JSON list of C-alpha atoms in Angstrom, two decimals:
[
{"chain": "T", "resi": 1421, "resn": "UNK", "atom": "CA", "xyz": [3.82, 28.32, 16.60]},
{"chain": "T", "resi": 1422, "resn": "UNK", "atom": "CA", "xyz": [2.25, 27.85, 13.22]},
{"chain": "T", "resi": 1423, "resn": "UNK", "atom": "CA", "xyz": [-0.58, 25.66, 12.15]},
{"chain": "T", "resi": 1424, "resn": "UNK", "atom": "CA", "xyz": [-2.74, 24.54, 9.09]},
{"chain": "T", "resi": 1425, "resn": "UNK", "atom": "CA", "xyz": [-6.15, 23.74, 8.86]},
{"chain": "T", "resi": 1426, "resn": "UNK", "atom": "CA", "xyz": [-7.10, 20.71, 6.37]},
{"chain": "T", "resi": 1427, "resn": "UNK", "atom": "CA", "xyz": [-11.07, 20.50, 6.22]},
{"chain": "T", "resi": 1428, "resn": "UNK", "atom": "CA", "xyz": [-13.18, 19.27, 3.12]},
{"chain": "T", "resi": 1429, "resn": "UNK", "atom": "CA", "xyz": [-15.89, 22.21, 4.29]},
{"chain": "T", "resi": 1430, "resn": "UNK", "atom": "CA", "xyz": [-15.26, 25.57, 3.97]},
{"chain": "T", "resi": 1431, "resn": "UNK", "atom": "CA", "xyz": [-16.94, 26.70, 6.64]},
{"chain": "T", "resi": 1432, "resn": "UNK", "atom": "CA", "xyz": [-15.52, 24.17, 8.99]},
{"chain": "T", "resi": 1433, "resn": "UNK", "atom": "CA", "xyz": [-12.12, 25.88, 7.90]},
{"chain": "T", "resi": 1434, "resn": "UNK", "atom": "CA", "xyz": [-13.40, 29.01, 8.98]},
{"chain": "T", "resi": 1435, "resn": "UNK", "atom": "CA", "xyz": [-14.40, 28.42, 12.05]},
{"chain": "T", "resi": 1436, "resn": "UNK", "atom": "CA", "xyz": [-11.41, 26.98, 12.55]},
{"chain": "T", "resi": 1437, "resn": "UNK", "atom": "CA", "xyz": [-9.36, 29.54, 11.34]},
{"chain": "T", "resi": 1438, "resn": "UNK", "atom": "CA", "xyz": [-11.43, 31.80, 13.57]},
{"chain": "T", "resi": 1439, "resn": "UNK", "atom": "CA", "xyz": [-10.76, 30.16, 16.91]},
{"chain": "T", "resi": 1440, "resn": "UNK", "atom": "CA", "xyz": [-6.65, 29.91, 15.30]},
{"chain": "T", "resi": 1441, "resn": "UNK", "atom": "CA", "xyz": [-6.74, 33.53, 15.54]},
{"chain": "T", "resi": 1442, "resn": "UNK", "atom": "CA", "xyz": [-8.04, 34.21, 18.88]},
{"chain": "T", "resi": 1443, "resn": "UNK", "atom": "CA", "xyz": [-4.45, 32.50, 19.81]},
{"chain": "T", "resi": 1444, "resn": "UNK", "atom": "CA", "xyz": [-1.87, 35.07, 19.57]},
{"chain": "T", "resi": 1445, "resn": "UNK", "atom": "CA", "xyz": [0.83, 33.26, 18.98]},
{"chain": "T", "resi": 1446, "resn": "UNK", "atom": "CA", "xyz": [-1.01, 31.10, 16.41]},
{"chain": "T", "resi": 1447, "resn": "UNK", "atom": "CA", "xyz": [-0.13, 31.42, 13.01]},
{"chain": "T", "resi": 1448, "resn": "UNK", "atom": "CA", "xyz": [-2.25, 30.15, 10.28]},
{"chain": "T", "resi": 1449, "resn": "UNK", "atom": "CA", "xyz": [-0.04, 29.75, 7.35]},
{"chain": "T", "resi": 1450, "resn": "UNK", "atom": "CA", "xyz": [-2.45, 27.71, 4.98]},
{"chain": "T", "resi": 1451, "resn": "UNK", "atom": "CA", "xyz": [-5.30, 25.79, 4.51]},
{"chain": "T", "resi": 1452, "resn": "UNK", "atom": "CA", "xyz": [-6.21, 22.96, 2.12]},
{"chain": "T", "resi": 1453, "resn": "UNK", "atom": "CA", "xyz": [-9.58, 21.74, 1.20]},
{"chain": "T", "resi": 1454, "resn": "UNK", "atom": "CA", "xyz": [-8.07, 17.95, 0.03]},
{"chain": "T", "resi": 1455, "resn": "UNK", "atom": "CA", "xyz": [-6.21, 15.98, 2.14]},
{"chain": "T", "resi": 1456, "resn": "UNK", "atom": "CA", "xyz": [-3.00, 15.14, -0.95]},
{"chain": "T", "resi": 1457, "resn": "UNK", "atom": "CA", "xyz": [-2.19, 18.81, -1.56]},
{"chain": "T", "resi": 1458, "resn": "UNK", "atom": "CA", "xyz": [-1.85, 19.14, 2.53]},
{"chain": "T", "resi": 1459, "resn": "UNK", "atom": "CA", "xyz": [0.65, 16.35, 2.59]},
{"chain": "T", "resi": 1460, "resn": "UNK", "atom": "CA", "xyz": [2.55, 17.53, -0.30]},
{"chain": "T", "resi": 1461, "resn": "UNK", "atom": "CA", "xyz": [2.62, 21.13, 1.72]},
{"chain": "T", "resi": 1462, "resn": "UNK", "atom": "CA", "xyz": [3.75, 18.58, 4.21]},
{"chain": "T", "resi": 1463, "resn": "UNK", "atom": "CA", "xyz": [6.50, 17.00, 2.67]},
{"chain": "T", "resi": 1464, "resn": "UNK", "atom": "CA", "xyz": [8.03, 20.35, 1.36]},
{"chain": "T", "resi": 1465, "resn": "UNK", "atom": "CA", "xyz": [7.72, 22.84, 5.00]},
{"chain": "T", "resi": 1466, "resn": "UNK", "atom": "CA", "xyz": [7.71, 22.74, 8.47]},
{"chain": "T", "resi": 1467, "resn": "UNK", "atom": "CA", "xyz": [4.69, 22.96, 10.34]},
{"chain": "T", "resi": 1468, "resn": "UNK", "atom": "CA", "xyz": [3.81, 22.63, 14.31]},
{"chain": "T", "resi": 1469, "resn": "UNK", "atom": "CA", "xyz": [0.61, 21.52, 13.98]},
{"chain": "T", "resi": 1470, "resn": "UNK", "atom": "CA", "xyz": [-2.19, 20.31, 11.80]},
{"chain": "T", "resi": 1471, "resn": "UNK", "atom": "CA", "xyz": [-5.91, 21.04, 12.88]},
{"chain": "T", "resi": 1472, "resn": "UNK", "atom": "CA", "xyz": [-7.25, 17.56, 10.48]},
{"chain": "T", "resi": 1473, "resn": "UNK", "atom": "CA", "xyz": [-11.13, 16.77, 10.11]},
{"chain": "T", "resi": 1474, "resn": "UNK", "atom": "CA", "xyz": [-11.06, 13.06, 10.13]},
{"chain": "T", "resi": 1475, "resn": "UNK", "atom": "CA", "xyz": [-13.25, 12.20, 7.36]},
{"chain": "T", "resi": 1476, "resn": "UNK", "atom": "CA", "xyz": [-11.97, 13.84, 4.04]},
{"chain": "T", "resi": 1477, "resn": "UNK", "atom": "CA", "xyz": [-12.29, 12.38, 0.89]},
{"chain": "T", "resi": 1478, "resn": "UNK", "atom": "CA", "xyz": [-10.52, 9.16, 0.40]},
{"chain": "T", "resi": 1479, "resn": "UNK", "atom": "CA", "xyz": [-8.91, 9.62, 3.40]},
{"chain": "T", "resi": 1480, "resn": "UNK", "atom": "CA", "xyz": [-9.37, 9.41, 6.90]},
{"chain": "T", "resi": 1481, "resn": "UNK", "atom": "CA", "xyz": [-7.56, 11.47, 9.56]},
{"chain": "T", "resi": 1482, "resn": "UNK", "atom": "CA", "xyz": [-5.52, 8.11, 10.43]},
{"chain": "T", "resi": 1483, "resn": "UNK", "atom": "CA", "xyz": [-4.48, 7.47, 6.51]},
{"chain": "T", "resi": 1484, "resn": "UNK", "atom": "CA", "xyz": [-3.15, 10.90, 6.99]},
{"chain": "T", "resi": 1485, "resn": "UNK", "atom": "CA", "xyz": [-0.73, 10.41, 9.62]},
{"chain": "T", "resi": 1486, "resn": "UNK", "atom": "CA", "xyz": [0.34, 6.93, 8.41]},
{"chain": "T", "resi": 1487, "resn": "UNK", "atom": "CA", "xyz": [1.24, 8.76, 4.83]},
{"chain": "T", "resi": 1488, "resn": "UNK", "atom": "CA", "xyz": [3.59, 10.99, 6.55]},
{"chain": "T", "resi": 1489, "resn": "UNK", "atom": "CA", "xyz": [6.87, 10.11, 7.37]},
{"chain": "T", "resi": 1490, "resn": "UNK", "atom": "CA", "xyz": [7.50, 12.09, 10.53]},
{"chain": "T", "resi": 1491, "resn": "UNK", "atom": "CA", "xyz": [3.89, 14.29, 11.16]},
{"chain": "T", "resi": 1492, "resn": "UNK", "atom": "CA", "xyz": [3.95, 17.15, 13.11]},
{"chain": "T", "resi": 1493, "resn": "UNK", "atom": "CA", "xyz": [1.45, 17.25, 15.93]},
{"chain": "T", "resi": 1494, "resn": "UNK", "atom": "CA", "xyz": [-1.68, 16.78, 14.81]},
{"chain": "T", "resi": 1495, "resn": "UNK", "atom": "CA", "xyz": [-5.41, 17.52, 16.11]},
{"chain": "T", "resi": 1496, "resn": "UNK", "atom": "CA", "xyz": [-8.15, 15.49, 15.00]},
{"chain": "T", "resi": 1497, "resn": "UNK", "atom": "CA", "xyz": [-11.38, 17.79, 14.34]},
{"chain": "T", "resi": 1498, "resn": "UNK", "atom": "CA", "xyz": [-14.77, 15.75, 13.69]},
{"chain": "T", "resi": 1499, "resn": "UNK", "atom": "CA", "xyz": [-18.54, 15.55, 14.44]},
{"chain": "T", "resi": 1500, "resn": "UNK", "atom": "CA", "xyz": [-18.46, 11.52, 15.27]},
{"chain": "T", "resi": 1501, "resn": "UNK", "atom": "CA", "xyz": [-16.70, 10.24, 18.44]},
{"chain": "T", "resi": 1502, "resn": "UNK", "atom": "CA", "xyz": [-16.49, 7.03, 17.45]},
{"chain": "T", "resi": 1503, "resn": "UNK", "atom": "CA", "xyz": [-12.91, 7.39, 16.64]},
{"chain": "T", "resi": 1504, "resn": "UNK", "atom": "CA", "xyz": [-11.53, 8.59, 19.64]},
{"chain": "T", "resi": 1505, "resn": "UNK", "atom": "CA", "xyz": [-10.11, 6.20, 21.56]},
{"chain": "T", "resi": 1506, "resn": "UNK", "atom": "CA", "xyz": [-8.39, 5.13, 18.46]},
{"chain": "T", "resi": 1507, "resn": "UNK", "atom": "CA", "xyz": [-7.27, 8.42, 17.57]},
{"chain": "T", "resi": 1508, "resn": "UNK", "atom": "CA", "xyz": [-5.23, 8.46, 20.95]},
{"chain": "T", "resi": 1509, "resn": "UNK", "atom": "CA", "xyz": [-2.99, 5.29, 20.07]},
{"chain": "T", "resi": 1510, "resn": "UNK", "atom": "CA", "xyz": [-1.11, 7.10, 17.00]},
{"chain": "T", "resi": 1511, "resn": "UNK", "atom": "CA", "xyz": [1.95, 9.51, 18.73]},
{"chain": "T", "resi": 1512, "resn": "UNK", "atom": "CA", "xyz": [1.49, 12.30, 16.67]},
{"chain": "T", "resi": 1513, "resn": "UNK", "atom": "CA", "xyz": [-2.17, 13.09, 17.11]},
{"chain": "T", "resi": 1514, "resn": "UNK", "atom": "CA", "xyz": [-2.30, 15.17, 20.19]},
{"chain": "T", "resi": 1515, "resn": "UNK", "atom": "CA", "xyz": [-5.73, 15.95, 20.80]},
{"chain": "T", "resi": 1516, "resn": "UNK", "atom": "CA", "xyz": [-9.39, 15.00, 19.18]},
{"chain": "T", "resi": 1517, "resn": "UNK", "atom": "CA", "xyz": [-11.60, 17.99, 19.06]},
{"chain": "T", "resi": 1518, "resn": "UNK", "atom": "CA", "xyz": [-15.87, 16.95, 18.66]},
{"chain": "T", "resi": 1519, "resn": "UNK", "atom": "CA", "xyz": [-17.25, 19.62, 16.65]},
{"chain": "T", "resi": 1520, "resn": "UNK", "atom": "CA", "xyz": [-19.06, 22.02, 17.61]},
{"chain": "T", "resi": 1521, "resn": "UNK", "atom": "CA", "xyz": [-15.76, 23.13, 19.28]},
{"chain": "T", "resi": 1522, "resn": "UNK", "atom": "CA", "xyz": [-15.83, 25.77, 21.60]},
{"chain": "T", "resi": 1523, "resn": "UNK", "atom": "CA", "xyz": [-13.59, 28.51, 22.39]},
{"chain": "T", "resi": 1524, "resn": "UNK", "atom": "CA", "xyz": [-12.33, 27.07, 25.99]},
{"chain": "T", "resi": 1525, "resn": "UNK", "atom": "CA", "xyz": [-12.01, 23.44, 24.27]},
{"chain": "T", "resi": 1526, "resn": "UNK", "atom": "CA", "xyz": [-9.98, 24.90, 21.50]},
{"chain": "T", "resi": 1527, "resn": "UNK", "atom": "CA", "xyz": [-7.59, 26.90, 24.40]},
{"chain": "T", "resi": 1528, "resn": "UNK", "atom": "CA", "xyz": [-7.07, 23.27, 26.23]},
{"chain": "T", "resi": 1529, "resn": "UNK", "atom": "CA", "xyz": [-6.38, 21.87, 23.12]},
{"chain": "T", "resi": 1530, "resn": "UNK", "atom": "CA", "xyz": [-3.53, 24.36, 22.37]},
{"chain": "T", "resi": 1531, "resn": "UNK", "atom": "CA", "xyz": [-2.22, 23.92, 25.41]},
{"chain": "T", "resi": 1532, "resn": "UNK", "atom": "CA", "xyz": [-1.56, 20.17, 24.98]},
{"chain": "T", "resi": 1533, "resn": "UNK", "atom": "CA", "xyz": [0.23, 20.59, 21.64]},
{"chain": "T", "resi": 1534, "resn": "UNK", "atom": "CA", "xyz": [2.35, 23.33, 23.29]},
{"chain": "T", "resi": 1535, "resn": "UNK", "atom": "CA", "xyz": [3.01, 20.95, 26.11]},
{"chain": "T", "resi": 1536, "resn": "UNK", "atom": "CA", "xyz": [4.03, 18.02, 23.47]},
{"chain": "T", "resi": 1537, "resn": "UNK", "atom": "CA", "xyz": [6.12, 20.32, 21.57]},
{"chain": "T", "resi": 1538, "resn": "UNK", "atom": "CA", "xyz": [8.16, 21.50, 24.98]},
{"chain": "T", "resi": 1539, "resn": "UNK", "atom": "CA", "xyz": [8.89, 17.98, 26.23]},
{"chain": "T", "resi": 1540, "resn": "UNK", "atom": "CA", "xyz": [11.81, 16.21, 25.25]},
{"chain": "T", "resi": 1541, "resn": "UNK", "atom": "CA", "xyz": [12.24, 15.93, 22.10]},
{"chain": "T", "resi": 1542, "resn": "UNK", "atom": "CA", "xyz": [12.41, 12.52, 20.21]},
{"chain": "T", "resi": 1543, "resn": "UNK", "atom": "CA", "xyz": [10.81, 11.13, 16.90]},
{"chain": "T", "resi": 1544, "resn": "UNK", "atom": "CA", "xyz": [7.31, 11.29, 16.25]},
{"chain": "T", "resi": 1545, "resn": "UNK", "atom": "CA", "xyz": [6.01, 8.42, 14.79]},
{"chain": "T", "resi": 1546, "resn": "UNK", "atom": "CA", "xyz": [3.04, 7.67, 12.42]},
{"chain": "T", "resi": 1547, "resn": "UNK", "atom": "CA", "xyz": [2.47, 4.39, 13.43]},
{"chain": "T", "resi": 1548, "resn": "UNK", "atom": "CA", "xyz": [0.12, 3.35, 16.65]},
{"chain": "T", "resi": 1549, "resn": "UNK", "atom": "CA", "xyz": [2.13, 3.58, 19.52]},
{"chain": "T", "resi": 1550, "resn": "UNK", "atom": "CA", "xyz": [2.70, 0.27, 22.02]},
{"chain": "T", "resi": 1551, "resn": "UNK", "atom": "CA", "xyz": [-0.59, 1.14, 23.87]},
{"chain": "T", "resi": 1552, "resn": "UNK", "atom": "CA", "xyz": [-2.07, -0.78, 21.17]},
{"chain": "T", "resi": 1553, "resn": "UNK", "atom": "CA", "xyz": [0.18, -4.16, 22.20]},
{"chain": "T", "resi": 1554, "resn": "UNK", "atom": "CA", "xyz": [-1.00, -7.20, 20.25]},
{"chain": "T", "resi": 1555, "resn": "UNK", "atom": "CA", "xyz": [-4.20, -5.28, 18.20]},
{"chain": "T", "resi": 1556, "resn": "UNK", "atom": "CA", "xyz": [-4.50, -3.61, 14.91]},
{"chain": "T", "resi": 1557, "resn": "UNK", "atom": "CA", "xyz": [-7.13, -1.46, 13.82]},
{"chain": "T", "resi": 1558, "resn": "UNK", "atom": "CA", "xyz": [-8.37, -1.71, 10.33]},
{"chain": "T", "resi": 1559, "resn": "UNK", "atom": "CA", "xyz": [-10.83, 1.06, 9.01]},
{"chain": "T", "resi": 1560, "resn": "UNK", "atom": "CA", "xyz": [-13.79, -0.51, 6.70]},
{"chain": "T", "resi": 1561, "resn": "UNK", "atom": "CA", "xyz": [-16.38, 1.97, 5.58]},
{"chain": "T", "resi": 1562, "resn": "UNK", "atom": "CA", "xyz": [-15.45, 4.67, 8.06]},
{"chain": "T", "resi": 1563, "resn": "UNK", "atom": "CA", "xyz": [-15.53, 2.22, 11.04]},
{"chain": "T", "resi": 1564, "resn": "UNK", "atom": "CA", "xyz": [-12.26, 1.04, 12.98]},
{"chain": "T", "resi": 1565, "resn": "UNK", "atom": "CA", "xyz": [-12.42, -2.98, 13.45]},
{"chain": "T", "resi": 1566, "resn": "UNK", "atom": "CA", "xyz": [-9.94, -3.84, 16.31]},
{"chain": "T", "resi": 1567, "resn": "UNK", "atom": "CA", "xyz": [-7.86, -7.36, 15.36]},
{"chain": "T", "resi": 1568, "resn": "UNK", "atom": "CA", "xyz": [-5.77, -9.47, 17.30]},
{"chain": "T", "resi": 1569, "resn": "UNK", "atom": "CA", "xyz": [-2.47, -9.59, 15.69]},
{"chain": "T", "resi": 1570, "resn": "UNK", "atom": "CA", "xyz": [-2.99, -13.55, 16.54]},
{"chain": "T", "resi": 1571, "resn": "UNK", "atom": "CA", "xyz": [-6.57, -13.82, 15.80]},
{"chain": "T", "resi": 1572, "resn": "UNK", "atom": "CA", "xyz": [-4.84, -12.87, 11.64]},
{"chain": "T", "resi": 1573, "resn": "UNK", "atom": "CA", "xyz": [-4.78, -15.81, 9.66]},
{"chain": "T", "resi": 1574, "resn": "UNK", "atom": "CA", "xyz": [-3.17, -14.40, 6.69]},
{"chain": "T", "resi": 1575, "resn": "UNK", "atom": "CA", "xyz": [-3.09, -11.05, 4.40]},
{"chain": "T", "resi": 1576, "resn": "UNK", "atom": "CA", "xyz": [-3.86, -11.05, 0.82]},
{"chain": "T", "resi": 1577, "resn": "UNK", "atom": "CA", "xyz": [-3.48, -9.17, -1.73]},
{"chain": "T", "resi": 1578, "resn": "UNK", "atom": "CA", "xyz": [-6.70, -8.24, -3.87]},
{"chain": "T", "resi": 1579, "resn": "UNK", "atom": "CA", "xyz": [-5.63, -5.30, -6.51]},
{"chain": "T", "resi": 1580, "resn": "UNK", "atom": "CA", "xyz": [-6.48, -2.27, -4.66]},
{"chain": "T", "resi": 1581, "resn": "UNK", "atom": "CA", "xyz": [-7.66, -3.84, -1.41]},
{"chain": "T", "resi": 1582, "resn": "UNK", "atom": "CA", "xyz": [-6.61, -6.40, 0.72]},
{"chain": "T", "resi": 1583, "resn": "UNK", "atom": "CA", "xyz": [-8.15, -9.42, 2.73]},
{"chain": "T", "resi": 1584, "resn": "UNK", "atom": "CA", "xyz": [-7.39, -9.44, 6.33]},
{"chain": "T", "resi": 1585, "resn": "UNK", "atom": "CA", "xyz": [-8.32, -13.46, 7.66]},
{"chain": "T", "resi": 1586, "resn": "UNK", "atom": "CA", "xyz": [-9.39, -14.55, 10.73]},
{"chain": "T", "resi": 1587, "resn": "UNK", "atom": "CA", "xyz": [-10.55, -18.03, 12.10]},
{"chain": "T", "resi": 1588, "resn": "UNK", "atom": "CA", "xyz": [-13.93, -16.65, 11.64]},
{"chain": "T", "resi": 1589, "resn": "UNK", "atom": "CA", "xyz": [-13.93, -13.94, 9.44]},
{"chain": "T", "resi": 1590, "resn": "UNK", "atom": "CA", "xyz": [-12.92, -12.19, 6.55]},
{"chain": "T", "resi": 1591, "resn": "UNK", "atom": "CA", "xyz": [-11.92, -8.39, 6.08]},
{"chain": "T", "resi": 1592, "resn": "UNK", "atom": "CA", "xyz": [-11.69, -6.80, 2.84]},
{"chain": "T", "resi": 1593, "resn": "UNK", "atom": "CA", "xyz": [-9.73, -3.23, 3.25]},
{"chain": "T", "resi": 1594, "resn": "UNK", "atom": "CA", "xyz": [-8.81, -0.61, 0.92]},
{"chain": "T", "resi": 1595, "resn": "UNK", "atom": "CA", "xyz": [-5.13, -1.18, 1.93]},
{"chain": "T", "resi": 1596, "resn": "UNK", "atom": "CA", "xyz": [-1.84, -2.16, 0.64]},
{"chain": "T", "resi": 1597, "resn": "UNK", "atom": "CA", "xyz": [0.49, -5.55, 1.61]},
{"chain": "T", "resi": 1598, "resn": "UNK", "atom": "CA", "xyz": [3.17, -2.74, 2.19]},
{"chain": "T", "resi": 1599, "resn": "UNK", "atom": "CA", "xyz": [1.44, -0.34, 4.76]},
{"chain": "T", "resi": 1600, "resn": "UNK", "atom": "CA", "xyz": [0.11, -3.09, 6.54]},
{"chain": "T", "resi": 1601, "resn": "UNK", "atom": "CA", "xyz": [3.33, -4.64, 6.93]},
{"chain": "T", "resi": 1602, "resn": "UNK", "atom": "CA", "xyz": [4.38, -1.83, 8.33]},
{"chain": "T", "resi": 1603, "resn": "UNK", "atom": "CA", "xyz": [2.27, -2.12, 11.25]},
{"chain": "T", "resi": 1604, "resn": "UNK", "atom": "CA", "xyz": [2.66, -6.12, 11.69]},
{"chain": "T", "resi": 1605, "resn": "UNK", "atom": "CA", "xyz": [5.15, -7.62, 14.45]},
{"chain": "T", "resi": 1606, "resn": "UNK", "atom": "CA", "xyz": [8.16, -9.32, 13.01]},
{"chain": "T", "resi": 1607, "resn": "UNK", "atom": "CA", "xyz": [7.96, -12.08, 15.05]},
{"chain": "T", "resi": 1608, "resn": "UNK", "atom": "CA", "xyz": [4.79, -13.41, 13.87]},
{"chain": "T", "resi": 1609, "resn": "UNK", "atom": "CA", "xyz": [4.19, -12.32, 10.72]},
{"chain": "T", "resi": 1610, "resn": "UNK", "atom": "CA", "xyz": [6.26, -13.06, 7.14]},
{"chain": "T", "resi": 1611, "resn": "UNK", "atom": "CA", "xyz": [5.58, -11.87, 3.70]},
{"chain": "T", "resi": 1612, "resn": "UNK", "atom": "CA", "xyz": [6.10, -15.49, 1.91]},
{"chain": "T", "resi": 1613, "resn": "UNK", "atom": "CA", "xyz": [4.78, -14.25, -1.91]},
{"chain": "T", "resi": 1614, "resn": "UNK", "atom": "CA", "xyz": [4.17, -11.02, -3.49]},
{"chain": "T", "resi": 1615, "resn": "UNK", "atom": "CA", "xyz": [0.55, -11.03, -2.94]},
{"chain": "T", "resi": 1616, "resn": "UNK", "atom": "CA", "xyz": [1.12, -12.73, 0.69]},
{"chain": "T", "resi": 1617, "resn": "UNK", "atom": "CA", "xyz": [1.23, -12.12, 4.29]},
{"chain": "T", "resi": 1618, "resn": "UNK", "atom": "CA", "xyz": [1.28, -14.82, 6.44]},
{"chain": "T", "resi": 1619, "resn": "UNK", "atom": "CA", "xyz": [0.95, -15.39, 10.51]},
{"chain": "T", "resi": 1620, "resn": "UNK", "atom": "CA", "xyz": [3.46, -18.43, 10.31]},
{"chain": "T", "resi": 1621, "resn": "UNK", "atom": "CA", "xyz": [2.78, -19.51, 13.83]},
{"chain": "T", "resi": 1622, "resn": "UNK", "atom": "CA", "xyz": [-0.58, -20.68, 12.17]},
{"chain": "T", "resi": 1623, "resn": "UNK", "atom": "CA", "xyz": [0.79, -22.73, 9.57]},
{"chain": "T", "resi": 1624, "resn": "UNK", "atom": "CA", "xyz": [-0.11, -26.54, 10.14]},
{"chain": "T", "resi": 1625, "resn": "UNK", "atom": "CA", "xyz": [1.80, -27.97, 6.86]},
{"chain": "T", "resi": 1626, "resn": "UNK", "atom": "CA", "xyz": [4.77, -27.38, 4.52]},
{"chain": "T", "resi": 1627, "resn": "UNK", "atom": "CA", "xyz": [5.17, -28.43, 1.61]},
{"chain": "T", "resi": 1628, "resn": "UNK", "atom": "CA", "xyz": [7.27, -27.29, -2.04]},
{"chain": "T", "resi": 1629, "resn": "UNK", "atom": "CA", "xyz": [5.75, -24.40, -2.78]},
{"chain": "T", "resi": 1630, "resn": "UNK", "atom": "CA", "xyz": [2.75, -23.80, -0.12]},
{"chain": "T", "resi": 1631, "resn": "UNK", "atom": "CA", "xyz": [2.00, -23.84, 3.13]},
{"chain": "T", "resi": 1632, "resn": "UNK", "atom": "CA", "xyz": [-1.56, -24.95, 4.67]},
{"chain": "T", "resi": 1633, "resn": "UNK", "atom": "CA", "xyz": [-2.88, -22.13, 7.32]},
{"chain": "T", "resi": 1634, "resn": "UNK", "atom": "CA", "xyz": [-6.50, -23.38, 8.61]},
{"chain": "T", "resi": 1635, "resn": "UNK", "atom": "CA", "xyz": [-7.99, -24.33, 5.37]},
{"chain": "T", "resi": 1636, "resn": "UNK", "atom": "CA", "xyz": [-6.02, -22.25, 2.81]},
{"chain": "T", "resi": 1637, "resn": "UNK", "atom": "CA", "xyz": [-3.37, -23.39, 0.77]},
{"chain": "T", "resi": 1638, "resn": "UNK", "atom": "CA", "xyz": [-0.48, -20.26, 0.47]},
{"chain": "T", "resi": 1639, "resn": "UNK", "atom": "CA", "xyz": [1.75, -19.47, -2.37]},
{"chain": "T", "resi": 1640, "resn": "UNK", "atom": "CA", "xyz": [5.66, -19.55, -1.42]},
{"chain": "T", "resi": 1641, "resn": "UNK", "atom": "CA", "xyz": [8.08, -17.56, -3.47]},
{"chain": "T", "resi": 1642, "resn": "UNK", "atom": "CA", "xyz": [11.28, -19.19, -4.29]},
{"chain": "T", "resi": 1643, "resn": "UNK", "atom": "CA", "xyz": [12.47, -15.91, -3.42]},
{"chain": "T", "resi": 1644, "resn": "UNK", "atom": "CA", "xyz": [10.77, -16.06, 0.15]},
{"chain": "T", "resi": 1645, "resn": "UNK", "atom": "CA", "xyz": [11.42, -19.62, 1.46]},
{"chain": "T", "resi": 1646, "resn": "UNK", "atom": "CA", "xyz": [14.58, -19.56, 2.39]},
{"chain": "T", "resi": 1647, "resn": "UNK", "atom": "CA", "xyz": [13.65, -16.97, 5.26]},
{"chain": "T", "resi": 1648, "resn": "UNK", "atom": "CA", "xyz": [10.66, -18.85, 6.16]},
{"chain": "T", "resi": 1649, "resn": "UNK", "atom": "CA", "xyz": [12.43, -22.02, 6.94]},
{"chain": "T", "resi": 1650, "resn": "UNK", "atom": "CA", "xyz": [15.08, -19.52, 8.59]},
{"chain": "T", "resi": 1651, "resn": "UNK", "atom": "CA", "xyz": [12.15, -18.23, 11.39]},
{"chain": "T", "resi": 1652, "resn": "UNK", "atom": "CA", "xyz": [10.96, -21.74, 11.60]},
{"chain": "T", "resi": 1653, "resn": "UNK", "atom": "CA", "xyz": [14.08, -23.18, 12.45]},
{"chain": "T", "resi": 1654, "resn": "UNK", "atom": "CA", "xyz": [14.63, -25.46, 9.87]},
{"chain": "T", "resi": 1655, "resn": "UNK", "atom": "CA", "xyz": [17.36, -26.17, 7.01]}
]
């Protein structure tokens, strides 16, 4: 079984790396101090596991797995366990390690991504897994905000971020239209304009070129319509 270790801190590596070789049939075969040169390592070999500190720079652990198209297994390695029971909704991540780690953690942890890599196999997936039901988690300044997938107004396009609406609120994430699409049920939600995602079970008028959801008046493509009034049954 190989590994790699993908830390911001050196030292963090080596410890790591230390506890990877007390494992003897744990190979380290690299280790990467920023989170793109790991997925690009990634994208070119095959690799059992990743031991992944959650909080690298411009990335967190989860932007990590969601970037990669089929992860290996992967075990989250941080000093904050705020992100735990999150961590557990994503397939791929196996385990969730709360630094200091010791020796006999590190063993149990092994164990489990052994186990996951004996069962049968089947697709690993980078997206949370149906545990998480009718919720999304957005991450805003290193904290995980759990949504409703009906609670979501609309999505909206802001340059680099996005704005996630609620009834009550509004959540500005650094985020794409695309990856969040991604993670949105089909049945509720529609991407009606370039910069747009809407919730059209929310929508309270049509008209032209805009629909009315709450209090804010939504672009429609002409490119887009004709599937809206598809899922809304009308011709």
């Amino acid at each position: 079984m190989n590994c790699i270790i993908v830390d911001d801190e050196a030292t963090a590596r080596l410890i790591v790396n230390q506890l990877c070789t007390s494992i003897p049939d744990l190979d380290v075969i690299d280790e990467f101090s920023s989170a793109i040169d790991a997925i690009k390592f990634l994208n070119q070999q095959t690799v059992d596991v990743v031991f992944l500190d959650i909080h690298m720079p411009g990335f967190t652990g989860f932007d990590f797995v969601q970037t990669l198209k089929n992860p290996p297994k992967i075990v989250l390695t941080t000093s904050d366990t705020n992100f735990a029971i999150a961590a557990y909704e994503y397939e791929a991540i196996v385990d969730y390690l709360v630094k200091p780690i010791t020796q006999e953690r590190f063993e149990k942890s092994i164990q489990k991504v052994k186990n996951s890599l004996t069962q049968q196999p089947k697709i690993t997936s980078n997206k949370p897994n149906s545990l998480v039901g009718d919720e999304l988690y957005i991450n805003i300044d290193r904290r995980l905000i759990k949504l409703k997938f009906d609670e979501i107004l609309l999505i909206e396009a802001k340059g680099d971020y996005i704005d996630v609406k609620t009834e009550k609120e509004l959540h500005r994430v650094h985020n794409t239209l695309k990856k969040i699409k991604e993670k949105l049920p089909e049945e509720l939600f529609l991407q009606i304009h370039r910069s747009y995602i809407i919730n059209f079970t929310k929508i309270i008028d049509i008209e032209d070129n805009s629909v009315l959801i709450d209090k804010n008046v939504v672009p429609i493509s002409r490119s887009n319509r004709p599937e809206l009034m598809r899922r809304l049954n009308l011709l």
